[in-house]
Structure formats: C-alpha cells, structure tokens
Short mmCIF file of C-alpha atoms in Angstrom, two decimals:
data_model
loop_
_atom_site.label_atom_id
_atom_site.label_comp_id
_atom_site.label_asym_id
_atom_site.label_seq_id
_atom_site.Cartn_x
_atom_site.Cartn_y
_atom_site.Cartn_z
CA MET A 1 34.43 66.41 106.59
CA SER A 2 36.63 69.95 105.65
CA LEU A 3 38.40 71.39 103.68
CA THR A 4 40.21 73.00 105.19
CA SER A 5 42.80 70.23 107.99
CA PRO A 6 43.49 71.46 112.00
CA HIS A 7 46.60 70.61 110.87
CA ARG A 8 46.75 73.14 107.53
CA GLY A 9 48.45 76.13 109.75
CA ARG A 10 50.91 73.93 111.88
CA THR A 11 52.28 72.54 108.58
CA THR A 12 52.42 76.19 107.01
CA LEU A 13 54.08 77.39 110.38
CA ALA A 14 57.00 73.73 110.85
CA MET A 15 57.02 74.83 105.71
CA GLY A 16 58.03 78.26 106.54
CA SER A 17 60.10 77.74 109.53
CA ALA A 18 62.08 75.18 107.90
CA CYS A 19 62.77 77.58 104.71
CA VAL A 20 64.10 79.66 106.83
CA LEU A 21 66.85 77.38 108.33
CA LEU A 22 67.88 76.24 104.88
CA THR A 23 67.91 80.03 103.75
CA LEU A 24 70.26 81.18 106.87
CA VAL A 25 71.98 78.27 106.47
CA GLY A 26 72.76 78.26 103.27
CA CYS A 27 74.40 81.89 103.78
CA SER A 28 76.68 80.32 105.86
CA ASN A 29 80.00 78.54 104.14
CA GLY A 30 80.00 76.27 107.36
CA ASP A 31 83.96 77.13 107.80
CA SER A 32 84.41 77.97 111.88
CA THR A 33 87.74 79.01 111.04
CA SER A 34 87.64 83.22 111.82
CA PRO A 35 89.62 85.13 109.14
CA ALA A 36 92.18 84.87 110.60
CA THR A 37 92.25 81.14 109.85
CA ALA A 38 91.19 81.61 106.72
CA SER A 39 93.93 80.13 103.56
CA THR A 40 95.37 82.40 102.19
CA SER A 41 95.65 83.87 98.47
CA SER A 42 97.15 84.39 95.62
CA ALA A 43 95.32 86.72 94.30
CA ALA A 44 96.30 90.63 94.37
CA THR A 45 94.93 92.23 97.51
CA SER A 46 95.09 96.09 98.95
CA ALA A 47 94.99 97.06 102.66
CA GLY A 48 92.45 98.90 104.10
CA PRO A 49 92.67 102.06 106.36
CA GLY A 50 94.09 99.79 109.62
CA GLY A 51 96.90 97.84 108.23
CA ALA A 52 98.02 95.57 106.21
CA ARG A 53 98.68 91.48 106.40
CA VAL A 54 101.03 88.96 105.13
CA VAL A 55 100.71 85.55 106.14
CA ILE A 56 103.49 82.87 105.25
CA GLU A 57 101.83 79.37 105.37
CA ASN A 58 103.03 75.90 103.88
CA PHE A 59 105.93 78.16 102.89
CA THR A 60 104.73 80.28 101.17
CA PHE A 61 103.55 84.55 100.99
CA GLY A 62 99.61 84.82 101.50
CA PRO A 63 98.55 87.29 99.22
CA ALA A 64 101.76 87.00 96.83
CA ASN A 65 100.79 90.13 95.95
CA LEU A 66 99.71 92.54 98.18
CA LYS A 67 98.82 96.79 97.10
CA VAL A 68 99.53 99.85 99.77
CA ARG A 69 99.45 103.14 100.00
CA PRO A 70 103.42 104.52 100.78
CA GLY A 71 103.77 104.65 105.34
CA THR A 72 101.68 101.84 105.22
CA LYS A 73 102.38 99.75 109.08
CA VAL A 74 101.76 95.86 107.16
CA THR A 75 101.78 93.05 109.52
CA VAL A 76 103.31 89.49 108.47
CA VAL A 77 102.74 86.81 110.64
CA ASN A 78 104.82 83.20 110.52
CA ARG A 79 101.95 79.87 111.20
CA ASP A 80 104.88 77.45 109.96
CA SER A 81 107.18 76.47 112.67
CA GLU A 82 110.48 77.25 110.75
CA ALA A 83 111.70 81.02 110.73
CA HIS A 84 111.43 82.92 108.05
CA THR A 85 111.93 86.45 106.81
CA ALA A 86 110.16 89.58 104.77
CA THR A 87 113.26 90.74 102.87
CA ALA A 88 112.85 93.21 99.43
CA THR A 89 114.84 92.16 97.05
CA GLU A 90 116.38 95.40 96.19
CA ASP A 91 118.25 97.54 98.24
CA LYS A 92 116.97 95.76 101.10
CA VAL A 93 114.05 98.93 101.57
CA PHE A 94 112.34 96.74 104.18
CA ASP A 95 113.29 93.69 105.66
CA THR A 96 111.37 91.70 108.93
CA GLY A 97 114.46 89.07 110.05
CA ASN A 98 114.09 86.02 111.60
CA ILE A 99 110.48 85.55 112.17
CA THR A 100 110.33 82.71 114.45
CA GLY A 101 107.46 80.45 114.00
CA GLY A 102 104.41 81.78 115.16
CA ALA A 103 106.06 85.47 116.29
CA THR A 104 104.60 88.31 113.91
CA VAL A 105 106.45 91.15 112.64
CA THR A 106 105.17 94.22 111.50
CA PHE A 107 107.04 97.17 109.09
CA THR A 108 106.25 100.26 107.69
CA ALA A 109 105.74 99.35 103.43
CA PRO A 110 107.91 102.58 101.48
CA SER A 111 106.92 106.17 101.15
CA THR A 112 107.90 105.87 97.68
CA PRO A 113 105.32 104.50 95.23
CA GLY A 114 106.49 101.05 93.50
CA SER A 115 106.42 97.58 93.31
CA TYR A 116 108.99 95.85 95.32
CA SER A 117 109.33 92.14 94.85
CA TYR A 118 109.98 90.39 97.80
CA LEU A 119 111.33 86.92 99.70
CA CYS A 120 111.82 84.84 101.97
CA THR A 121 116.20 84.96 102.39
CA LEU A 122 115.95 81.01 104.79
CA HIS A 123 114.24 79.86 101.64
CA PRO A 124 114.46 82.04 98.34
CA ASN A 125 111.57 79.78 96.46
CA MET A 126 109.29 82.03 98.48
CA LYS A 127 108.28 85.13 96.99
CA GLY A 128 106.08 87.85 96.54
CA THR A 129 105.43 91.28 95.60
CA LEU A 130 104.50 94.78 97.62
CA THR A 131 103.01 97.15 95.48
CA VAL A 132 103.09 100.57 97.19
CA THR A 133 100.00 103.22 95.34
#
C-alpha cells in the first residue's frame, strides 16, 4: 500500500477551496442592504467632499451629530411616512421646510463655523447638531 493516496491531492484542493470560500464569506457582513438603507447612527460623522447626508428614520436624525465644512450641501432623506423638518433652532440659519414621507431635500450648511442645533418643528423631540468646521 502506498503512503500517498490518489485522493489526497483532490482532498487538499477541496480543503483549500473551502478555506478560501469561508474567508470570503467571513469578510462579508452578511448585510444585503446598500449604504443608502443601512441603519443610522448617532455618532458624529464627517462629510466627504461630495456633500453630507442626514437620514430621518423612526423619528430620529441619523447621524444625530454631523460635522461639515462651510457651505457643504446637506441632503436630508425622510424614510418615515410622516412629514418632518430639519430646522436650526437659533435664527433658523437653515430650514428644510416640510419634507414629506419618502422625499429628499438639500440645504447648504452655514458659511460661519460653529455648532448648530436643529430639530423637527413638527416633532420637537427629534434633535440633531450640525457642526461646521
């Protein structure tokens, strides 16, 4: 009887293929949602050069704290069925007006650096902060 089996090469190849497959699956988070439908977070987020995005979902702003550069275009997406606003609390430096359910509105961040609290005027418990740096 030989010390090497004719099936040994195929077994090694199959095991190697299985390891590669498991590695690839392990790299995936298993979430089939696109970034546009990923859950929102209250952590501070900085906007990229193409603009910033706030998603309204389940009567919350996500992210609740957003950092942007002066003059950045901020897109607000309302995923709720109810209308909402994103309105600066001091001097209404920005105000989206009513955003109907499923709609998207864009506003320009203030040109003056600072921290701008905002809320939904229709649901004042919904709050966020836009920090312009």
